Coordinates of C-alpha atoms in Angstrom, one line a residue:
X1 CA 0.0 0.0 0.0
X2 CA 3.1 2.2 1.0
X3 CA 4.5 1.9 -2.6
X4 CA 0.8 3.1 -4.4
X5 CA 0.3 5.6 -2.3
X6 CA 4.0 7.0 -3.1
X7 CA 3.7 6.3 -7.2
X8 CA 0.6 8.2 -6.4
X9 CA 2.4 11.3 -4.7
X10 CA 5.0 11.1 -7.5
X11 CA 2.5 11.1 -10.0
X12 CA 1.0 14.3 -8.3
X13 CA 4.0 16.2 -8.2
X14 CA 6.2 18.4 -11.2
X15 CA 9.7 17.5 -9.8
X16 CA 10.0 13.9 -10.0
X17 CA 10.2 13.5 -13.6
X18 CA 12.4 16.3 -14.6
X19 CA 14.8 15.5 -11.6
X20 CA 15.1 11.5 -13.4
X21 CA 15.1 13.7 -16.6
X22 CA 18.5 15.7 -15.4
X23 CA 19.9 12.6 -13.8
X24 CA 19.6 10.9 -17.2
X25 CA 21.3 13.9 -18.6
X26 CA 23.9 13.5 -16.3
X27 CA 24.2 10.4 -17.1
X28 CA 24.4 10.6 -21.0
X29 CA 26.5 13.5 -20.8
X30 CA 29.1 11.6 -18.8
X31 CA 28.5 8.6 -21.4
X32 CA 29.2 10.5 -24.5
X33 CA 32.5 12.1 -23.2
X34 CA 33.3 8.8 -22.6
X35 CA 33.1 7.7 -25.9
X36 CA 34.9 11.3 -27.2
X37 CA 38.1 10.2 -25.2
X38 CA 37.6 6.5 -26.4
X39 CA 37.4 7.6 -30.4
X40 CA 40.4 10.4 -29.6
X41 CA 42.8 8.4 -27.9
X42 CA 42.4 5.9 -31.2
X43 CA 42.0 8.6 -33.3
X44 CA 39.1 7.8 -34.9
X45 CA 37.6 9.9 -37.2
X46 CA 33.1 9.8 -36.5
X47 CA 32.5 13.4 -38.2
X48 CA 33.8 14.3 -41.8
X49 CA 36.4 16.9 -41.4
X50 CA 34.4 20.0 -42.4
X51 CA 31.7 18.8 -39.1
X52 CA 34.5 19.4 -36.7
X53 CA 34.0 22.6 -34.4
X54 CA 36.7 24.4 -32.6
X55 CA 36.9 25.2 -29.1
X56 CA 35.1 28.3 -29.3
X57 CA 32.6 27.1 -31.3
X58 CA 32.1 24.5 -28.8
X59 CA 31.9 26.4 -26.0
X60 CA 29.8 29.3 -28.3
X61 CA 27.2 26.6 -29.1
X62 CA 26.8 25.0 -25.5
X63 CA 26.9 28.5 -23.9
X64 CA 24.1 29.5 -26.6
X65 CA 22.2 26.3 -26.3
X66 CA 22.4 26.5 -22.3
X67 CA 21.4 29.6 -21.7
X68 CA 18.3 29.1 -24.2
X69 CA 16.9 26.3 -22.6
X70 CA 17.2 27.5 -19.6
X71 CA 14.9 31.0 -20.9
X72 CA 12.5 28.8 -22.2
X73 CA 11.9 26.5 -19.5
X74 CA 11.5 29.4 -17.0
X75 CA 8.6 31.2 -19.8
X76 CA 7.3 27.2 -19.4
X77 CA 7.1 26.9 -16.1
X78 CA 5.6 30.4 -15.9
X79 CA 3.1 29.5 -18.6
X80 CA 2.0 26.5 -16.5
X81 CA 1.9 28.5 -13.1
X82 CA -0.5 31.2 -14.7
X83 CA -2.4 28.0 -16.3
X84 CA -3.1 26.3 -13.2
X85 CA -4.2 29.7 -11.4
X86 CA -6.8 30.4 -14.2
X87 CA -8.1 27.1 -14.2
X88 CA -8.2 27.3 -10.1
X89 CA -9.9 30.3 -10.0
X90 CA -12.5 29.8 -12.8
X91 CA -13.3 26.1 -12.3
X92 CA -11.9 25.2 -8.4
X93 CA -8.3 24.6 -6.5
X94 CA -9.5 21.2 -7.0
X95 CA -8.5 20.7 -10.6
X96 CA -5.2 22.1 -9.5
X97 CA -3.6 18.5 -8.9
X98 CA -4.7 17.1 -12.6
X99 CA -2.4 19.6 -14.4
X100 CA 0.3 19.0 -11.8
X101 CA -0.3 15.5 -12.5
X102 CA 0.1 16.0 -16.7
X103 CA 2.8 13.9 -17.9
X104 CA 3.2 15.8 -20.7
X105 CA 4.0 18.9 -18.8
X106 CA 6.4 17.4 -16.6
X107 CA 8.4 15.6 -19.4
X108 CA 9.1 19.0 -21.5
X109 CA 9.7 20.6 -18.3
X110 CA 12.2 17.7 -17.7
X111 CA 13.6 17.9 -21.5
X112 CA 14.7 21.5 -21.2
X113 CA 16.1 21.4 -17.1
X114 CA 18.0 17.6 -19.0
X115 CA 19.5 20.2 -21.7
X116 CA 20.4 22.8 -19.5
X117 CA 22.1 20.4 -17.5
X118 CA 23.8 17.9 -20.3
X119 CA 25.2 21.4 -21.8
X120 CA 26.7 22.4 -18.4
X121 CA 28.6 18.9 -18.1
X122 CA 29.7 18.7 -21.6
X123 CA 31.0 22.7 -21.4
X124 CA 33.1 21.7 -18.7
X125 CA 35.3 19.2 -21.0
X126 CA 35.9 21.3 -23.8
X127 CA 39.7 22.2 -23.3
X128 CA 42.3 24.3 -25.0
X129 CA 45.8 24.6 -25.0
X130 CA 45.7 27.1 -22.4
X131 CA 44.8 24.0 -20.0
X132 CA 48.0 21.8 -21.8
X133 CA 46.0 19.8 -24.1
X134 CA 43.3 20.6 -26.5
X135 CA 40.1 18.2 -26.5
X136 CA 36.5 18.9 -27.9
X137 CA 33.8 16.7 -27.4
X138 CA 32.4 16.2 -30.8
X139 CA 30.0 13.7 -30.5
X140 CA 29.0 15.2 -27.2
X141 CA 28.4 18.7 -29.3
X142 CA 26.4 17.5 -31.5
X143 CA 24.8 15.7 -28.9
X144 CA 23.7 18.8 -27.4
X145 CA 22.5 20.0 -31.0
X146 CA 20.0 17.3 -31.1
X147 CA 18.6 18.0 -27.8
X148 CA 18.0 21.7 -28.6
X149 CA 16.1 20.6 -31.9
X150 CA 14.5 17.9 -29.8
X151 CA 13.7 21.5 -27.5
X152 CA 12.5 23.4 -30.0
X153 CA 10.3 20.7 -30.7
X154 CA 9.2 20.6 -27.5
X155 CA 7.9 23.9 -26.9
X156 CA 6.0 23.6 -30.1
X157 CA 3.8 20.9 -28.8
X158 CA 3.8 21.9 -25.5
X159 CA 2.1 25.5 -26.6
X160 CA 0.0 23.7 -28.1
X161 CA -1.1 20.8 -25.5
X162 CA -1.3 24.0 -22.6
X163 CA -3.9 25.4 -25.3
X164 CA -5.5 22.2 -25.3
X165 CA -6.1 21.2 -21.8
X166 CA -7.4 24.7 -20.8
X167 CA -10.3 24.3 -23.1
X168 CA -13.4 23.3 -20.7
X169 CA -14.0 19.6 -23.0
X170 CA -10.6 18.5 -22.5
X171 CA -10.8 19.7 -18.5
X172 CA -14.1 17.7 -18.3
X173 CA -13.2 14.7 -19.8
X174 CA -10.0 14.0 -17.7
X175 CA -12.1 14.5 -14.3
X176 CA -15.0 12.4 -16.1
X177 CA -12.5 9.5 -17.0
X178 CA -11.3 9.7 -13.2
X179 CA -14.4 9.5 -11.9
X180 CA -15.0 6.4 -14.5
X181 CA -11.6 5.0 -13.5
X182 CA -12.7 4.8 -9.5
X183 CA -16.3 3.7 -10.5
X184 CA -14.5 0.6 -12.3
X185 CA -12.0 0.2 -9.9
X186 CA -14.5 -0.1 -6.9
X187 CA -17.6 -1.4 -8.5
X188 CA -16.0 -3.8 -11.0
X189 CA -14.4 -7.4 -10.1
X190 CA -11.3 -6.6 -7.9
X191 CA -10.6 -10.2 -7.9
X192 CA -12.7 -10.4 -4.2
X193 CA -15.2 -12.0 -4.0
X194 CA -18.1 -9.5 -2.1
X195 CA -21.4 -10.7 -0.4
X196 CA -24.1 -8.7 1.5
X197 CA -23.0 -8.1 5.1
X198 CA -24.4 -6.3 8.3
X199 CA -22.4 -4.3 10.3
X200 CA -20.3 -6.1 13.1
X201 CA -22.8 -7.0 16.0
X202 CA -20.3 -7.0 18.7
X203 CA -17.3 -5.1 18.1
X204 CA -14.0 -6.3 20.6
X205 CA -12.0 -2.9 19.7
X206 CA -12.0 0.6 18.1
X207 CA -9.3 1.6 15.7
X208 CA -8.1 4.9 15.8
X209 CA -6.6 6.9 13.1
X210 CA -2.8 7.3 13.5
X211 CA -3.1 11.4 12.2
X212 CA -5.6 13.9 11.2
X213 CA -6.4 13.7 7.9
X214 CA -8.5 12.3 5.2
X215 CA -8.4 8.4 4.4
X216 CA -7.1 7.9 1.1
X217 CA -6.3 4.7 0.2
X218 CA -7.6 1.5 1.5
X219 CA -5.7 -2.1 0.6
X220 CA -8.8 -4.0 0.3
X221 CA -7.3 -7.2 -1.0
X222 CA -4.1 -7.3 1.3
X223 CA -6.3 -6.5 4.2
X224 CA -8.6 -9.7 3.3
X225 CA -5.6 -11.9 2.9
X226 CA -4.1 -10.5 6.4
X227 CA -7.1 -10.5 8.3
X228 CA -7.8 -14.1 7.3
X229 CA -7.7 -16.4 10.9
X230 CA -7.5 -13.6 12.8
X231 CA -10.8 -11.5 13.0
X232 CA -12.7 -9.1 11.1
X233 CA -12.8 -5.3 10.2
X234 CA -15.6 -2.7 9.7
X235 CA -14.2 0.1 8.0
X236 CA -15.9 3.5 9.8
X237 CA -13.8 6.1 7.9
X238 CA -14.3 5.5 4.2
X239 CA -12.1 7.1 1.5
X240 CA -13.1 10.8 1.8
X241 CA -13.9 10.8 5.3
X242 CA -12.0 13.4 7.0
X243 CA -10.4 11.5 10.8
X244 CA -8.9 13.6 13.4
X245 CA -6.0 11.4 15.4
X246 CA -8.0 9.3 17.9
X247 CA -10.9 8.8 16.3
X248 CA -12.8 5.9 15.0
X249 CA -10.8 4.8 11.9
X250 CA -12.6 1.2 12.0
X251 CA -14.3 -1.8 14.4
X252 CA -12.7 -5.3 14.7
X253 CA -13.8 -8.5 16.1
X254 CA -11.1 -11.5 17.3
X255 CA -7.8 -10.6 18.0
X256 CA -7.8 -6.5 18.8
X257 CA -4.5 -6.3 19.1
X258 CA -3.8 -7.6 16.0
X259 CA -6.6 -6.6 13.7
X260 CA -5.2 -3.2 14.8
X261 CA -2.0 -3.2 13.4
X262 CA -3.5 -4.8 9.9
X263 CA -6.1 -2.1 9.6
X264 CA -3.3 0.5 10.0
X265 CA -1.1 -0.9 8.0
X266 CA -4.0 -1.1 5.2
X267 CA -5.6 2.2 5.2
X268 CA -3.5 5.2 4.5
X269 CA -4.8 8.6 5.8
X270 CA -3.3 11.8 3.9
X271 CA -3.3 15.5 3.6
X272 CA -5.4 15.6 0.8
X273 CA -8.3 13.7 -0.7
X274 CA -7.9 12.1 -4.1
X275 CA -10.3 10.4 -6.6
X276 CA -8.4 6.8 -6.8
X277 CA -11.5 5.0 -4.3
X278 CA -13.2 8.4 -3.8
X279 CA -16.2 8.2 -6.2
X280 CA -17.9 11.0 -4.0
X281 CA -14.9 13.3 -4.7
X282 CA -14.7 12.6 -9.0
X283 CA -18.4 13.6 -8.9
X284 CA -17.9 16.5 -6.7
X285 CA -15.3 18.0 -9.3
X286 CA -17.6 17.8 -12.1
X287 CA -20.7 19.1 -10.2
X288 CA -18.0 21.9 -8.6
X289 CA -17.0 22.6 -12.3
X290 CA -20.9 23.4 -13.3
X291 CA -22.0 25.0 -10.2
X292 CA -19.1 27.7 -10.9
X293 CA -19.9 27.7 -14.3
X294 CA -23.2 29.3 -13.6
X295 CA -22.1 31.5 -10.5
X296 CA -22.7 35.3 -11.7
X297 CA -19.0 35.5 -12.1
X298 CA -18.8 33.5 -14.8
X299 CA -22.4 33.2 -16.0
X300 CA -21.7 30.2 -19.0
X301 CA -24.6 28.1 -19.2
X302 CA -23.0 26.2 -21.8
X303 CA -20.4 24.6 -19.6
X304 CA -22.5 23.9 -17.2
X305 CA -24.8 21.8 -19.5
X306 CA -21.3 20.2 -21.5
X307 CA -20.1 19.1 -17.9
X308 CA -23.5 17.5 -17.1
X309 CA -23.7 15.5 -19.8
X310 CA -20.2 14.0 -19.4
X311 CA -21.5 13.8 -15.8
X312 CA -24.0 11.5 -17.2
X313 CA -21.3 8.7 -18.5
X314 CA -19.5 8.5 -15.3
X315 CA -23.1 8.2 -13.5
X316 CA -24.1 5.4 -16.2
X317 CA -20.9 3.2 -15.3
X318 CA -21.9 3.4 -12.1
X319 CA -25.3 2.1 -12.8
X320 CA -24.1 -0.4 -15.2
X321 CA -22.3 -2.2 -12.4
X322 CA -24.4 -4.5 -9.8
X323 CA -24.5 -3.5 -6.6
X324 CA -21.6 -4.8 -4.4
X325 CA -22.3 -6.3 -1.4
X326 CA -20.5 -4.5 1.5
X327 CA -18.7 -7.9 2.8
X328 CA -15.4 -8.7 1.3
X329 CA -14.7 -12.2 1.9
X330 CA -11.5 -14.3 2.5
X331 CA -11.0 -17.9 0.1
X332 CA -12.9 -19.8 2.6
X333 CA -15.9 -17.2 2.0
X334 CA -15.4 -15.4 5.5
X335 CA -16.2 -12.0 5.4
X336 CA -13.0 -10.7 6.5
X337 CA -13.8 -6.6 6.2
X338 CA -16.9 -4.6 5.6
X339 CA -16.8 -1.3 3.7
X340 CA -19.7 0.0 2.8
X341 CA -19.4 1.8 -0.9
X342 CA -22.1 4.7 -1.7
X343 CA -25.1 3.7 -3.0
X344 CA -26.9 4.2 -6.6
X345 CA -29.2 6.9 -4.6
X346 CA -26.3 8.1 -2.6
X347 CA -24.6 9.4 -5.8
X348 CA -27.7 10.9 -7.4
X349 CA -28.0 13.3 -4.0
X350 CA -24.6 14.1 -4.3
X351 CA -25.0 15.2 -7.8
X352 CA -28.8 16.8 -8.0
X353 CA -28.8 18.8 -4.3
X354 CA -26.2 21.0 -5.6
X355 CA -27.8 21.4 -8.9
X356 CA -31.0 22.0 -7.2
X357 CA -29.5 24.8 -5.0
X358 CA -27.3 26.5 -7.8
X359 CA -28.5 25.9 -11.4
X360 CA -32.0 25.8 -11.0
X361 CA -32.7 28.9 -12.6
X362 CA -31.0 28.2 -15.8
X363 CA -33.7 26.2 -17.7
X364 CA -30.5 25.2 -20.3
X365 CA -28.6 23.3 -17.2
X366 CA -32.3 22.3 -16.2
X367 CA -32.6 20.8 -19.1
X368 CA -29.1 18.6 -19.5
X369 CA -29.8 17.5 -15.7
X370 CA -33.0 16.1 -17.1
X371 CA -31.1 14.3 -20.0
X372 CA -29.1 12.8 -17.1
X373 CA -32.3 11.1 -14.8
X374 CA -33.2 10.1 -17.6
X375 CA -29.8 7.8 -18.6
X376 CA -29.5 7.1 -14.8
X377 CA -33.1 5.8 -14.5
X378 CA -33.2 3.7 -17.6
X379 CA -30.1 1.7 -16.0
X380 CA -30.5 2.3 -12.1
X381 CA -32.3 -0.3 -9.4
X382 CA -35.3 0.7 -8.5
X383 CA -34.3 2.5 -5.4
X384 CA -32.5 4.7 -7.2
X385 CA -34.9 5.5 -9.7
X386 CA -37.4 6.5 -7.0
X387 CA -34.5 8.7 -5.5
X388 CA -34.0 10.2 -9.0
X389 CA -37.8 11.1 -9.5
X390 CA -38.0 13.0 -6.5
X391 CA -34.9 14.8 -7.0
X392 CA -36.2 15.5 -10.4
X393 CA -39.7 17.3 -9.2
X394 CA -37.7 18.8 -6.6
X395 CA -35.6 20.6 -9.4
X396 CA -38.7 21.6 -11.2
X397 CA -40.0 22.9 -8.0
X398 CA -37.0 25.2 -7.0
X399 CA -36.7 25.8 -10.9
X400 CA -39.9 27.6 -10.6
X401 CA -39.0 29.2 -7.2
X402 CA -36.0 30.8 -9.1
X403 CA -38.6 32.4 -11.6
X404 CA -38.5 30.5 -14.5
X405 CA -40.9 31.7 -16.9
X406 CA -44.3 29.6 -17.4
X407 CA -42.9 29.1 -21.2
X408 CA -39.9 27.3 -19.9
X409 CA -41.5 25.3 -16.8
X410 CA -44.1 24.1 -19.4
X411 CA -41.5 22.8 -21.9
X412 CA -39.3 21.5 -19.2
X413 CA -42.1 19.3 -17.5
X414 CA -43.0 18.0 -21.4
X415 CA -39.2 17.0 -21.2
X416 CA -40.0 15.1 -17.7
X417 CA -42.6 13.5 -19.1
X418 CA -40.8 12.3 -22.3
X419 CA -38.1 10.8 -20.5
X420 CA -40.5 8.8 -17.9
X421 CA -38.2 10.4 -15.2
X422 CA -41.6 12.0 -13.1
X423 CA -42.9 10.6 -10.2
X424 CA -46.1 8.9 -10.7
X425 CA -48.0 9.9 -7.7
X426 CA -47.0 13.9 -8.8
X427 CA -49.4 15.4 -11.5
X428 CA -49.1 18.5 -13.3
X429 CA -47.9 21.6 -11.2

């Protein structure tokens, strides 16, 4: 569990690739000169005479190519600061971590630091007679030649990738494909088997959370294997629930002591929540992203109603999936640890009561929240389409409140009605 939850933080953060980046510059740097000193103590000719560059020109071209790099990947990094704050500001801090988290960012980042770097190293063999003996690192120079067109390149696509992924589709679609990505990873087969289960009757011990924060992470398969013969666990802090230290992290039954130290050592708590089991927090981030969309400050309907009907695919997977039971059971079919994921009509709250409260007066969001009951319910159990229906007149209700015109209600009850999505006890209003 230690080592995903630190590929995760790596993931998350813009130093770890360029620092391998300008550690594998080092590296070929060091390799290349190398192989200069190997082909000049033989005397071996690589280059056609008129390709060989003098010491100044050497030194001029790694000086030039240095400094360059250097320019550009402070303008870059700059770019991507004023980027993030933008997209912070317009559609929330949380959407911060997914362009920290962009490889693609990171790696051109990491090509120009790598140059900046393999320049430096190679700059320091270049040698004239002043020194005693005269050495240029041809191979090395040209080396240095190909990385600043490989730069060049570089900063090409990477204007146009940061034009890209501030354009609202492209932000939706990488928080909709995280929130599909935890929907799959939680709902789908995660080789365990799962079987309704009650909470634990009679509870021996209380585990408490280690540090204030929010649980992360939580090693559901290793914690089965562990907890087999020993007792079980009944996980009170979910991923997304915020713990203070001391309290209730989870119940066991059998051996306290030692159910303890498994639960601890299977469920992280961190600083920060992230979407990897969260489904609660991927929907959150879309429903944030529309809710600011129609604040005043922004006042763009449009992608509000684009983010709700990418909301509706994530909402759909869930749907699609059968309803785990909350038991996860051991190979001899022992329920070994009970986590209790949110529910079909859980989800659909979480989505429509801030809709309700926010975008109700904007009959085009209206309308795209409609289209979405109406995906949900042709998939969802029957609980859930009950929940759905009444979340659905409740919309229309504080619709109306917000002063939607009688033109609009009228069309956007027809548009209820159409999609089977009203409740049937509820007649016209």
């Amino acid at each position: 569990m230690k080592i995903r939850a630190r590929q995760a933080q790596l993931r998350e953060s813009m130093w770890f690739v360029p620092g391998v980046m300008v550690v594998a510059a080092i590296g070929l740097a060091q390799g290349v000169i190398v192989l200069d000193l190997w082909l000049d103590a033989r005397t071996v000719d690589v280059l056609p005479e008129s390709f060989l560059i003098g010491v100044e020109g050497s030194r001029g071209i790694l000086v030039a190519i240095g400094g360059s790099v250097l320019a550009v990947a402070a303008t870059t990094f700059s770019i991507t600061m004023s980027v993030i704050a933008t997209a912070s500001s317009t559609y929330g801090p949380r959407l911060v971590r997914n362009f920290m988290s962009d490889r693609s960012n990171q790696r051109v980042l990491g090509l120009f630091v790598g140059t900046f770097v393999y320049c430096l190293m190679v700059l320091r063999r270049v040698q004239d007679s002043s020194d005693g003996i005269t050495f240029v690192p041809h191979v090395a120079v040209y080396g240095a030649l190909l990385l600043a067109l490989a730069s060049v390149a570089a900063l090409v696509f990477f204007l146009h990738h940061i034009s890209d992924v501030i354009q609202v589709p492209t932000l939706v679609r990488r928080v909709r494909a995280e929130l599909e990505a935890a929907v799959d990873d939680l709902y789908g087969d995660v080789g365990l088997e799962r079987v309704p289960a009650d909470a634990l009757a009679v509870a021996s011990a209380d585990v408490l959370a280690p540090r204030t924060g929010y649980v992360t992470f939580v090693d559901a398969s290793a914690l089965v294997r562990a907890a087999t013969g020993v007792g079980v666990a009944e996980l009170v802090a979910t991923p997304g629930t915020h713990v203070m230290a001391g309290e209730p992290l989870a119940r066991v039954s059998g051996d306290a002591e030692e159910m303890s130290r498994i639960v601890c050592a299977h469920v992280r708590v961190g600083d920060t929540r992230t979407p990897t089991q969260d489904i609660e927090l991927a929907v959150q981030q879309m429903v944030e992203m529309a809710v600011r969309a129609v604040s005043p400050s922004t006042n763009d309907p449009y992608t509000a109603r684009n983010v709700v009907e990418e909301l509706a695919s994530g909402m759909a997977r869930a749907m699609r999936h059968p309803a785990p039971g909350d038991g996860w059971v051991d190979d001899r079919g022992v329920v070994r640890l009970v986590w209790r994921l949110p529910s079909g009509a859980e989800l659909v709250d979480l989505v429509f009561d801030d809709l309700r409260l926010y975008a109700a007066g904007d009959p085009e969001v209206v309308r795209a929240s409609l289209r979405l009951a109406g995906r949900v319910v042709r998939l969802a159990a029957p609980e859930t389409v009950e929940r759905v229906r009444v979340q659905v007149d409740e919309l229309l209700a504080a619709s109306e409140r917000e002063g939607t015109s009688a033109f609009d209600l009228e069309r956007l009850r027809a548009s209820r009605d159409q999609l089977g999505i009203g409740s049937p006890d509820v007649g016209p209003m």
